[in-house]
PDB file of C-alpha atoms in Angstrom:
ATOM      1  CA  UNK A  15      39.688  62.786   0.297  1.00  0.00           C
ATOM      2  CA  UNK A  16      37.725  60.085  -1.810  1.00  0.00           C
ATOM      3  CA  UNK A  17      36.307  57.737   0.466  1.00  0.00           C
ATOM      4  CA  UNK A  18      36.250  53.738  -0.561  1.00  0.00           C
ATOM      5  CA  UNK A  19      34.962  50.555   0.881  1.00  0.00           C
ATOM      6  CA  UNK A  20      37.151  47.775   0.499  1.00  0.00           C
ATOM      7  CA  UNK A  21      36.567  45.899   3.601  1.00  0.00           C
ATOM      8  CA  UNK A  22      34.114  46.131   6.474  1.00  0.00           C
ATOM      9  CA  UNK A  23      36.670  48.308   9.267  1.00  0.00           C
ATOM     10  CA  UNK A  24      37.023  50.953   6.260  1.00  0.00           C
ATOM     11  CA  UNK A  25      33.444  52.268   7.932  1.00  0.00           C
ATOM     12  CA  UNK A  26      33.606  53.555  11.711  1.00  0.00           C
ATOM     13  CA  UNK A  27      31.106  52.213  14.085  1.00  0.00           C
ATOM     14  CA  UNK A  28      29.233  55.554  13.379  1.00  0.00           C
ATOM     15  CA  UNK A  29      29.341  55.677   9.834  1.00  0.00           C
ATOM     16  CA  UNK A  30      27.954  51.849   9.642  1.00  0.00           C
ATOM     17  CA  UNK A  31      25.021  52.740  11.647  1.00  0.00           C
ATOM     18  CA  UNK A  32      24.534  56.195   9.486  1.00  0.00           C
ATOM     19  CA  UNK A  33      24.690  53.808   6.502  1.00  0.00           C
ATOM     20  CA  UNK A  34      22.404  51.372   7.956  1.00  0.00           C
ATOM     21  CA  UNK A  35      19.879  54.224   9.127  1.00  0.00           C
ATOM     22  CA  UNK A  36      19.959  55.866   5.221  1.00  0.00           C
ATOM     23  CA  UNK A  37      18.953  52.032   3.826  1.00  0.00           C
ATOM     24  CA  UNK A  38      15.913  52.282   6.228  1.00  0.00           C
ATOM     25  CA  UNK A  39      15.223  55.605   4.996  1.00  0.00           C
ATOM     26  CA  UNK A  40      15.542  54.161   1.486  1.00  0.00           C
ATOM     27  CA  UNK A  41      13.430  51.251   1.971  1.00  0.00           C
ATOM     28  CA  UNK A  42      10.716  53.317   2.944  1.00  0.00           C
ATOM     29  CA  UNK A  43      11.383  55.695   0.384  1.00  0.00           C
ATOM     30  CA  UNK A  44      12.593  53.569  -2.673  1.00  0.00           C
ATOM     31  CA  UNK A  45      12.999  56.917  -4.937  1.00  0.00           C
ATOM     32  CA  UNK A  46      13.858  59.928  -2.548  1.00  0.00           C
ATOM     33  CA  UNK A  47      17.139  60.067  -3.378  1.00  0.00           C
ATOM     34  CA  UNK A  48      19.234  60.841  -7.076  1.00  0.00           C
ATOM     35  CA  UNK A  49      22.551  61.561  -6.074  1.00  0.00           C
ATOM     36  CA  UNK A  50      23.396  60.014  -9.916  1.00  0.00           C
ATOM     37  CA  UNK A  51      20.712  62.151 -11.867  1.00  0.00           C
ATOM     38  CA  UNK A  52      22.028  63.184 -15.045  1.00  0.00           C
ATOM     39  CA  UNK A  53      21.998  60.139 -15.508  1.00  0.00           C
ATOM     40  CA  UNK A  54      25.558  59.858 -14.142  1.00  0.00           C
ATOM     41  CA  UNK A  55      27.198  56.146 -14.449  1.00  0.00           C
ATOM     42  CA  UNK A  56      28.319  53.509 -12.022  1.00  0.00           C
ATOM     43  CA  UNK A  57      31.158  50.745 -13.522  1.00  0.00           C
ATOM     44  CA  UNK A  58      30.094  47.780 -12.022  1.00  0.00           C
ATOM     45  CA  UNK A  59      33.066  45.101 -13.182  1.00  0.00           C
ATOM     46  CA  UNK A  60      32.626  41.406 -12.760  1.00  0.00           C
ATOM     47  CA  UNK A  61      35.608  38.863 -12.853  1.00  0.00           C
ATOM     48  CA  UNK A  62      32.973  36.441 -11.024  1.00  0.00           C
ATOM     49  CA  UNK A  63      29.526  35.272 -11.647  1.00  0.00           C
ATOM     50  CA  UNK A  64      27.115  36.847 -10.150  1.00  0.00           C
ATOM     51  CA  UNK A  65      23.127  36.760  -9.308  1.00  0.00           C
ATOM     52  CA  UNK A  66      22.308  39.200  -6.027  1.00  0.00           C
ATOM     53  CA  UNK A  67      25.745  41.557  -6.569  1.00  0.00           C
ATOM     54  CA  UNK A  68      24.533  42.276 -10.055  1.00  0.00           C
ATOM     55  CA  UNK A  69      21.101  42.636  -9.956  1.00  0.00           C
ATOM     56  CA  UNK A  70      21.145  44.678  -6.669  1.00  0.00           C
ATOM     57  CA  UNK A  71      23.593  46.839  -7.952  1.00  0.00           C
ATOM     58  CA  UNK A  72      22.097  47.652 -11.535  1.00  0.00           C
ATOM     59  CA  UNK A  73      18.494  48.470  -9.979  1.00  0.00           C
ATOM     60  CA  UNK A  74      20.048  50.240  -7.117  1.00  0.00           C
ATOM     61  CA  UNK A  75      21.871  52.445  -9.037  1.00  0.00           C
ATOM     62  CA  UNK A  76      19.145  53.510 -11.829  1.00  0.00           C
ATOM     63  CA  UNK A  77      16.816  53.878  -8.036  1.00  0.00           C
ATOM     64  CA  UNK A  78      19.150  56.517  -7.735  1.00  0.00           C
ATOM     65  CA  UNK A  79      19.231  58.446 -11.269  1.00  0.00           C
ATOM     66  CA  UNK A  80      21.928  56.664 -12.406  1.00  0.00           C
ATOM     67  CA  UNK A  81      22.808  54.263 -15.554  1.00  0.00           C
ATOM     68  CA  UNK A  82      25.082  51.256 -14.556  1.00  0.00           C
ATOM     69  CA  UNK A  83      27.983  49.903 -16.860  1.00  0.00           C
ATOM     70  CA  UNK A  84      28.426  46.266 -16.281  1.00  0.00           C
ATOM     71  CA  UNK A  85      31.779  45.046 -17.149  1.00  0.00           C
ATOM     72  CA  UNK A  86      33.200  42.001 -17.560  1.00  0.00           C
ATOM     73  CA  UNK A  87      36.807  41.391 -17.396  1.00  0.00           C
ATOM     74  CA  UNK A  88      36.675  38.784 -19.783  1.00  0.00           C
ATOM     75  CA  UNK A  89      35.979  41.095 -22.216  1.00  0.00           C
ATOM     76  CA  UNK A  90      38.276  44.025 -21.257  1.00  0.00           C
ATOM     77  CA  UNK A  91      41.505  44.786 -20.780  1.00  0.00           C
ATOM     78  CA  UNK A  92      41.769  45.033 -16.670  1.00  0.00           C
ATOM     79  CA  UNK A  93      43.650  41.950 -15.686  1.00  0.00           C
ATOM     80  CA  UNK A  94      45.196  41.174 -19.005  1.00  0.00           C
ATOM     81  CA  UNK A  95      47.488  44.095 -20.616  1.00  0.00           C
ATOM     82  CA  UNK A  96      46.117  46.507 -18.202  1.00  0.00           C
ATOM     83  CA  UNK A  97      46.651  47.308 -14.376  1.00  0.00           C
ATOM     84  CA  UNK A  98      43.657  48.186 -12.086  1.00  0.00           C
ATOM     85  CA  UNK A  99      45.319  51.563 -11.224  1.00  0.00           C
ATOM     86  CA  UNK A 100      45.154  52.262 -14.991  1.00  0.00           C
ATOM     87  CA  UNK A 101      41.796  51.257 -15.456  1.00  0.00           C
ATOM     88  CA  UNK A 102      40.781  53.177 -12.820  1.00  0.00           C
ATOM     89  CA  UNK A 103      42.500  56.568 -14.249  1.00  0.00           C
ATOM     90  CA  UNK A 104      40.728  55.647 -17.384  1.00  0.00           C
ATOM     91  CA  UNK A 105      37.126  55.153 -15.725  1.00  0.00           C
ATOM     92  CA  UNK A 106      37.282  58.278 -13.213  1.00  0.00           C
ATOM     93  CA  UNK A 107      37.086  60.731 -16.288  1.00  0.00           C
ATOM     94  CA  UNK A 108      33.751  59.038 -17.370  1.00  0.00           C
ATOM     95  CA  UNK A 109      32.002  57.526 -14.133  1.00  0.00           C
ATOM     96  CA  UNK A 110      30.682  58.562 -10.560  1.00  0.00           C
ATOM     97  CA  UNK A 111      31.883  55.318  -8.913  1.00  0.00           C
ATOM     98  CA  UNK A 112      33.793  52.102  -9.498  1.00  0.00           C
ATOM     99  CA  UNK A 113      32.012  48.515  -7.883  1.00  0.00           C
ATOM    100  CA  UNK A 114      34.430  45.454  -8.561  1.00  0.00           C
ATOM    101  CA  UNK A 115      33.582  41.735  -7.561  1.00  0.00           C
ATOM    102  CA  UNK A 116      36.584  40.517  -8.013  1.00  0.00           C
ATOM    103  CA  UNK A 117      39.357  37.922  -6.559  1.00  0.00           C
ATOM    104  CA  UNK A 118      42.451  39.103  -5.427  1.00  0.00           C
ATOM    105  CA  UNK A 119      42.001  41.824  -2.167  1.00  0.00           C
ATOM    106  CA  UNK A 120      45.110  43.749  -3.684  1.00  0.00           C
ATOM    107  CA  UNK A 121      43.662  44.202  -7.318  1.00  0.00           C
ATOM    108  CA  UNK A 122      40.711  46.582  -5.401  1.00  0.00           C
ATOM    109  CA  UNK A 123      43.770  48.292  -3.017  1.00  0.00           C
ATOM    110  CA  UNK A 124      45.464  49.336  -5.786  1.00  0.00           C
ATOM    111  CA  UNK A 125      42.631  50.508  -7.436  1.00  0.00           C
ATOM    112  CA  UNK A 126      41.323  52.725  -5.058  1.00  0.00           C
ATOM    113  CA  UNK A 127      44.834  54.087  -4.806  1.00  0.00           C
ATOM    114  CA  UNK A 128      44.664  55.079  -8.339  1.00  0.00           C
ATOM    115  CA  UNK A 129      41.341  57.142  -8.730  1.00  0.00           C
ATOM    116  CA  UNK A 130      39.515  59.961  -7.646  1.00  0.00           C
ATOM    117  CA  UNK A 131      35.908  58.214  -7.561  1.00  0.00           C
ATOM    118  CA  UNK A 132      34.655  55.734  -4.700  1.00  0.00           C
ATOM    119  CA  UNK A 133      35.833  52.339  -5.276  1.00  0.00           C
ATOM    120  CA  UNK A 134      33.371  49.670  -3.747  1.00  0.00           C
ATOM    121  CA  UNK A 135      34.241  46.042  -2.841  1.00  0.00           C
ATOM    122  CA  UNK A 136      31.360  43.755  -4.393  1.00  0.00           C
ATOM    123  CA  UNK A 137      33.507  40.919  -3.284  1.00  0.00           C
ATOM    124  CA  UNK A 138      36.817  39.687  -3.047  1.00  0.00           C
ATOM    125  CA  UNK A 139      38.497  36.623  -2.240  1.00  0.00           C
ATOM    126  CA  UNK A 140      39.343  38.129   1.527  1.00  0.00           C
ATOM    127  CA  UNK A 141      35.964  40.613   2.155  1.00  0.00           C
ATOM    128  CA  UNK A 142      32.629  41.286   1.265  1.00  0.00           C
ATOM    129  CA  UNK A 143      31.362  44.276   3.149  1.00  0.00           C
ATOM    130  CA  UNK A 144      28.293  45.141   0.564  1.00  0.00           C
ATOM    131  CA  UNK A 145      26.616  41.655   2.157  1.00  0.00           C
ATOM    132  CA  UNK A 146      27.443  42.208   5.479  1.00  0.00           C
ATOM    133  CA  UNK A 147      25.888  46.072   5.307  1.00  0.00           C
ATOM    134  CA  UNK A 148      22.651  43.821   3.579  1.00  0.00           C
ATOM    135  CA  UNK A 149      22.852  41.326   6.737  1.00  0.00           C
ATOM    136  CA  UNK A 150      23.171  43.847   9.499  1.00  0.00           C
ATOM    137  CA  UNK A 151      20.280  45.747   8.074  1.00  0.00           C
ATOM    138  CA  UNK A 152      18.156  42.495   8.355  1.00  0.00           C
ATOM    139  CA  UNK A 153      19.397  41.709  11.634  1.00  0.00           C
ATOM    140  CA  UNK A 154      18.480  45.394  13.048  1.00  0.00           C
ATOM    141  CA  UNK A 155      14.721  44.667  11.032  1.00  0.00           C
ATOM    142  CA  UNK A 156      14.246  41.477  13.097  1.00  0.00           C
ATOM    143  CA  UNK A 157      15.793  41.934  15.778  1.00  0.00           C
ATOM    144  CA  UNK A 158      16.165  45.807  16.659  1.00  0.00           C
ATOM    145  CA  UNK A 159      19.519  47.463  18.454  1.00  0.00           C
ATOM    146  CA  UNK A 160      22.375  44.952  16.987  1.00  0.00           C
ATOM    147  CA  UNK A 161      24.500  46.016  20.343  1.00  0.00           C
ATOM    148  CA  UNK A 162      25.157  43.330  22.422  1.00  0.00           C
ATOM    149  CA  UNK A 163      23.310  40.648  19.535  1.00  0.00           C
ATOM    150  CA  UNK A 164      25.122  36.990  19.674  1.00  0.00           C
ATOM    151  CA  UNK A 165      26.055  35.930  16.107  1.00  0.00           C
ATOM    152  CA  UNK A 166      26.925  32.802  15.844  1.00  0.00           C
ATOM    153  CA  UNK A 167      28.831  31.737  12.057  1.00  0.00           C
ATOM    154  CA  UNK A 168      29.158  27.929  11.222  1.00  0.00           C
ATOM    155  CA  UNK A 169      31.847  26.764   8.408  1.00  0.00           C
ATOM    156  CA  UNK A 170      34.709  28.207   6.660  1.00  0.00           C
ATOM    157  CA  UNK A 171      35.975  31.024   9.121  1.00  0.00           C
ATOM    158  CA  UNK A 172      39.097  32.048   6.744  1.00  0.00           C
ATOM    159  CA  UNK A 173      36.569  32.580   3.750  1.00  0.00           C
ATOM    160  CA  UNK A 174      35.688  36.288   2.977  1.00  0.00           C
ATOM    161  CA  UNK A 175      32.546  35.756   4.919  1.00  0.00           C
ATOM    162  CA  UNK A 176      33.925  34.600   7.879  1.00  0.00           C
ATOM    163  CA  UNK A 177      36.263  37.548   8.030  1.00  0.00           C
ATOM    164  CA  UNK A 178      33.570  40.199   6.759  1.00  0.00           C
ATOM    165  CA  UNK A 179      31.094  38.878   9.990  1.00  0.00           C
ATOM    166  CA  UNK A 180      34.125  39.355  11.968  1.00  0.00           C
ATOM    167  CA  UNK A 181      35.137  42.770  11.453  1.00  0.00           C
ATOM    168  CA  UNK A 182      31.451  44.010  10.650  1.00  0.00           C
ATOM    169  CA  UNK A 183      30.240  42.513  13.499  1.00  0.00           C
ATOM    170  CA  UNK A 184      31.939  43.709  16.474  1.00  0.00           C
ATOM    171  CA  UNK A 185      32.182  47.438  14.693  1.00  0.00           C
ATOM    172  CA  UNK A 186      28.036  47.274  15.609  1.00  0.00           C
ATOM    173  CA  UNK A 187      28.609  46.057  18.835  1.00  0.00           C
ATOM    174  CA  UNK A 188      27.786  42.772  18.475  1.00  0.00           C
ATOM    175  CA  UNK A 189      29.251  39.301  20.062  1.00  0.00           C
ATOM    176  CA  UNK A 190      30.632  37.396  17.188  1.00  0.00           C
ATOM    177  CA  UNK A 191      31.302  33.601  17.288  1.00  0.00           C
ATOM    178  CA  UNK A 192      33.243  31.838  14.438  1.00  0.00           C
ATOM    179  CA  UNK A 193      32.637  28.260  14.689  1.00  0.00           C
ATOM    180  CA  UNK A 194      35.060  26.308  12.279  1.00  0.00           C
ATOM    181  CA  UNK A 195      37.820  23.754  12.052  1.00  0.00           C
ATOM    182  CA  UNK A 196      41.109  25.059  13.774  1.00  0.00           C
ATOM    183  CA  UNK A 197      42.490  25.014  10.146  1.00  0.00           C
ATOM    184  CA  UNK A 198      39.848  27.352   8.877  1.00  0.00           C
ATOM    185  CA  UNK A 199      39.865  29.378  11.481  1.00  0.00           C
ATOM    186  CA  UNK A 200      39.954  33.251  10.172  1.00  0.00           C
ATOM    187  CA  UNK A 201      43.274  34.573   9.553  1.00  0.00           C
ATOM    188  CA  UNK A 202      45.190  36.043  12.907  1.00  0.00           C
ATOM    189  CA  UNK A 203      45.645  39.730  11.440  1.00  0.00           C
ATOM    190  CA  UNK A 204      41.666  39.908  10.810  1.00  0.00           C
ATOM    191  CA  UNK A 205      41.125  38.549  14.265  1.00  0.00           C
ATOM    192  CA  UNK A 206      43.721  41.249  15.603  1.00  0.00           C
ATOM    193  CA  UNK A 207      41.509  44.024  13.989  1.00  0.00           C
ATOM    194  CA  UNK A 208      38.191  42.331  14.954  1.00  0.00           C
ATOM    195  CA  UNK A 209      40.124  42.771  18.871  1.00  0.00           C
ATOM    196  CA  UNK A 210      41.310  46.051  18.520  1.00  0.00           C
ATOM    197  CA  UNK A 211      37.342  47.557  17.059  1.00  0.00           C
ATOM    198  CA  UNK A 212      35.952  45.238  20.038  1.00  0.00           C
ATOM    199  CA  UNK A 213      37.721  47.224  22.914  1.00  0.00           C
ATOM    200  CA  UNK A 214      35.971  50.463  21.345  1.00  0.00           C
ATOM    201  CA  UNK A 215      32.760  49.056  20.796  1.00  0.00           C
ATOM    202  CA  UNK A 216      32.025  46.214  23.526  1.00  0.00           C
ATOM    203  CA  UNK A 217      31.884  43.790  21.037  1.00  0.00           C
ATOM    204  CA  UNK A 218      33.592  40.357  21.160  1.00  0.00           C
ATOM    205  CA  UNK A 219      35.445  37.841  18.712  1.00  0.00           C
ATOM    206  CA  UNK A 220      35.296  34.192  20.179  1.00  0.00           C
ATOM    207  CA  UNK A 221      36.846  31.271  17.860  1.00  0.00           C
ATOM    208  CA  UNK A 222      35.213  27.672  18.510  1.00  0.00           C
ATOM    209  CA  UNK A 223      35.604  24.469  17.467  1.00  0.00           C
ATOM    210  CA  UNK A 224      32.727  22.927  19.200  1.00  0.00           C
ATOM    211  CA  UNK A 225      29.757  24.143  16.972  1.00  0.00           C
ATOM    212  CA  UNK A 226      27.441  23.083  19.862  1.00  0.00           C
ATOM    213  CA  UNK A 227      29.008  25.437  22.463  1.00  0.00           C
ATOM    214  CA  UNK A 228      28.749  28.468  19.093  1.00  0.00           C
ATOM    215  CA  UNK A 229      25.107  27.685  18.746  1.00  0.00           C
ATOM    216  CA  UNK A 230      23.826  27.881  22.459  1.00  0.00           C
ATOM    217  CA  UNK A 231      22.176  31.099  23.035  1.00  0.00           C
ATOM    218  CA  UNK A 232      22.735  33.054  19.349  1.00  0.00           C
ATOM    219  CA  UNK A 233      20.470  35.588  18.372  1.00  0.00           C
ATOM    220  CA  UNK A 234      21.524  34.988  14.764  1.00  0.00           C
ATOM    221  CA  UNK A 235      22.660  31.714  13.162  1.00  0.00           C
ATOM    222  CA  UNK A 236      25.070  32.069   9.950  1.00  0.00           C
ATOM    223  CA  UNK A 237      26.545  29.878   7.504  1.00  0.00           C
ATOM    224  CA  UNK A 238      27.774  30.444   3.963  1.00  0.00           C
ATOM    225  CA  UNK A 239      28.549  27.979   1.400  1.00  0.00           C
ATOM    226  CA  UNK A 240      31.796  25.542   2.098  1.00  0.00           C
ATOM    227  CA  UNK A 241      33.137  25.697  -1.046  1.00  0.00           C
ATOM    228  CA  UNK A 242      33.438  29.257  -2.569  1.00  0.00           C
ATOM    229  CA  UNK A 243      33.889  30.490  -6.274  1.00  0.00           C
ATOM    230  CA  UNK A 244      37.996  29.387  -6.855  1.00  0.00           C
ATOM    231  CA  UNK A 245      38.008  26.242  -3.982  1.00  0.00           C
ATOM    232  CA  UNK A 246      35.725  23.979  -6.493  1.00  0.00           C
ATOM    233  CA  UNK A 247      38.792  21.401  -6.652  1.00  0.00           C
ATOM    234  CA  UNK A 248      38.965  21.356  -2.870  1.00  0.00           C
ATOM    235  CA  UNK A 249      34.891  20.235  -2.679  1.00  0.00           C
ATOM    236  CA  UNK A 250      35.582  16.624  -1.302  1.00  0.00           C
ATOM    237  CA  UNK A 251      38.184  17.710   1.392  1.00  0.00           C
ATOM    238  CA  UNK A 252      36.046  20.871   2.545  1.00  0.00           C
ATOM    239  CA  UNK A 253      32.675  18.619   3.014  1.00  0.00           C
ATOM    240  CA  UNK A 254      34.812  16.119   4.773  1.00  0.00           C
ATOM    241  CA  UNK A 255      36.221  18.783   7.322  1.00  0.00           C
ATOM    242  CA  UNK A 256      33.023  20.853   7.685  1.00  0.00           C
ATOM    243  CA  UNK A 257      30.343  18.250   7.909  1.00  0.00           C
ATOM    244  CA  UNK A 258      30.162  18.631  11.519  1.00  0.00           C
ATOM    245  CA  UNK A 259      29.514  22.411  11.051  1.00  0.00           C
ATOM    246  CA  UNK A 260      26.248  21.771   9.026  1.00  0.00           C
ATOM    247  CA  UNK A 261      23.554  24.092  10.251  1.00  0.00           C
ATOM    248  CA  UNK A 262      20.677  21.873  11.747  1.00  0.00           C
ATOM    249  CA  UNK A 263      17.257  21.964  13.498  1.00  0.00           C
ATOM    250  CA  UNK A 264      19.334  21.074  16.520  1.00  0.00           C
ATOM    251  CA  UNK A 265      21.504  23.625  16.227  1.00  0.00           C
ATOM    252  CA  UNK A 266      18.789  25.753  16.029  1.00  0.00           C
ATOM    253  CA  UNK A 267      17.112  24.579  18.813  1.00  0.00           C
ATOM    254  CA  UNK A 268      20.271  25.538  21.165  1.00  0.00           C
ATOM    255  CA  UNK A 269      19.950  29.141  20.043  1.00  0.00           C
ATOM    256  CA  UNK A 270      17.726  31.665  21.695  1.00  0.00           C
ATOM    257  CA  UNK A 271      13.927  30.512  20.430  1.00  0.00           C
ATOM    258  CA  UNK A 272      13.394  33.761  18.748  1.00  0.00           C
ATOM    259  CA  UNK A 273      16.533  33.405  16.594  1.00  0.00           C
ATOM    260  CA  UNK A 274      17.131  34.386  13.040  1.00  0.00           C
ATOM    261  CA  UNK A 275      18.614  32.395  10.401  1.00  0.00           C
ATOM    262  CA  UNK A 276      20.621  34.231   8.025  1.00  0.00           C
ATOM    263  CA  UNK A 277      22.890  32.762   4.829  1.00  0.00           C
ATOM    264  CA  UNK A 278      24.013  35.189   1.831  1.00  0.00           C
ATOM    265  CA  UNK A 279      22.829  33.134  -0.797  1.00  0.00           C
ATOM    266  CA  UNK A 280      23.610  30.586  -2.947  1.00  0.00           C
ATOM    267  CA  UNK A 281      23.114  27.695  -0.727  1.00  0.00           C
ATOM    268  CA  UNK A 282      23.875  24.233  -1.048  1.00  0.00           C
ATOM    269  CA  UNK A 283      21.281  22.736   0.886  1.00  0.00           C
ATOM    270  CA  UNK A 284      21.907  19.595   2.679  1.00  0.00           C
ATOM    271  CA  UNK A 285      25.578  20.587   2.858  1.00  0.00           C
ATOM    272  CA  UNK A 286      26.095  23.909   4.793  1.00  0.00           C
ATOM    273  CA  UNK A 287      22.585  23.755   5.762  1.00  0.00           C
ATOM    274  CA  UNK A 288      19.579  21.578   6.237  1.00  0.00           C
ATOM    275  CA  UNK A 289      16.652  22.239   3.815  1.00  0.00           C
ATOM    276  CA  UNK A 290      14.162  22.441   6.709  1.00  0.00           C
ATOM    277  CA  UNK A 291      16.179  25.418   8.271  1.00  0.00           C
ATOM    278  CA  UNK A 292      16.515  27.835   5.637  1.00  0.00           C
ATOM    279  CA  UNK A 293      12.843  26.933   4.270  1.00  0.00           C
ATOM    280  CA  UNK A 294      11.665  27.101   8.271  1.00  0.00           C
ATOM    281  CA  UNK A 295      10.040  29.998  10.295  1.00  0.00           C
ATOM    282  CA  UNK A 296      13.365  31.303  11.366  1.00  0.00           C
ATOM    283  CA  UNK A 297      14.989  31.782   8.135  1.00  0.00           C
ATOM    284  CA  UNK A 298      14.908  35.338   7.012  1.00  0.00           C
ATOM    285  CA  UNK A 299      17.048  34.848   4.002  1.00  0.00           C
ATOM    286  CA  UNK A 300      14.516  36.583   1.475  1.00  0.00           C
ATOM    287  CA  UNK A 301      14.757  39.837   3.344  1.00  0.00           C
ATOM    288  CA  UNK A 302      18.434  39.388   3.315  1.00  0.00           C
ATOM    289  CA  UNK A 303      18.745  38.909  -0.187  1.00  0.00           C
ATOM    290  CA  UNK A 304      16.279  41.924  -0.875  1.00  0.00           C
ATOM    291  CA  UNK A 305      17.965  44.059   1.846  1.00  0.00           C
ATOM    292  CA  UNK A 306      21.479  44.030  -0.603  1.00  0.00           C
ATOM    293  CA  UNK A 307      19.708  46.808  -2.857  1.00  0.00           C
ATOM    294  CA  UNK A 308      18.566  49.267   0.022  1.00  0.00           C
ATOM    295  CA  UNK A 309      22.152  48.889   1.585  1.00  0.00           C
ATOM    296  CA  UNK A 310      24.403  49.326  -1.450  1.00  0.00           C
ATOM    297  CA  UNK A 311      22.024  52.281  -2.243  1.00  0.00           C
ATOM    298  CA  UNK A 312      22.282  53.589   0.919  1.00  0.00           C
ATOM    299  CA  UNK A 313      26.497  53.066   0.594  1.00  0.00           C
ATOM    300  CA  UNK A 314      26.454  54.596  -2.567  1.00  0.00           C
ATOM    301  CA  UNK A 315      24.478  57.693  -1.256  1.00  0.00           C
ATOM    302  CA  UNK A 316      26.683  57.774   1.663  1.00  0.00           C
ATOM    303  CA  UNK A 317      29.784  57.679  -0.257  1.00  0.00           C
ATOM    304  CA  UNK A 318      29.006  60.082  -2.988  1.00  0.00           C
ATOM    305  CA  UNK A 319      28.243  62.612   0.009  1.00  0.00           C
ATOM    306  CA  UNK A 320      32.063  62.363   1.103  1.00  0.00           C
ATOM    307  CA  UNK A 321      32.876  63.516  -1.974  1.00  0.00           C
TER     308      UNK A 321
END
């Protein structure tokens, strides 16, 4: 059966750990795997603008011996005259995998149902599983074993990043705290899925409205932009609602002395995070950005092995 990564809990705890192990190996031996030699082609489709996703997938596919085919939906039939499933049936005869950075999760699910090659969610409105693999890899490099660590996320808990931290974090056995106003809490179904996984892994998900409570004793402090793509018209209301969740030196002082700060980037300095935090000694955001490359290469290698 073809395996896909559409959301973080498509991976079991053991599979997640296996991919992270492989990512560490590939980081040490960058050209050690060539499953796309030929070169085989991977379609990388963009509905949304991108820097880190575009670069890391294009470079990673080349590292694996393949050729990245970058497709903009603005210049294709996808999302216009053609359905995701029809596009997938065309692509599967010519490419080894499909990577799609899009809006609706439903489109990714339709594409995956209609193809025999792996489909990877490179970001949707609901989840960002590739970013979480890179983040977990970064945390593991700096903190060791993930199991039992406390990760505190501040801001929009119902964003794709909030949802992915909830699912991927508990899959790794972490204690995840989501600090947000009640109106920005993660979706109830995502919380239920995270609680189910946590019962198996020993992790936990806690929803907080008090950001200081969430920061206390954290091993990892995380935030993300308050204004995701497609939410620009809500900027003023989001700044008003989320202003108390900005990551500051005060927050970092409440976390453990050796806590690290991560942010998937791009960052709106002075909004969700103060400049002195993201540029400070506890910040590992540049390691995190690099690790998109290694984590996504490992994911592609792993998915292709399942074929």
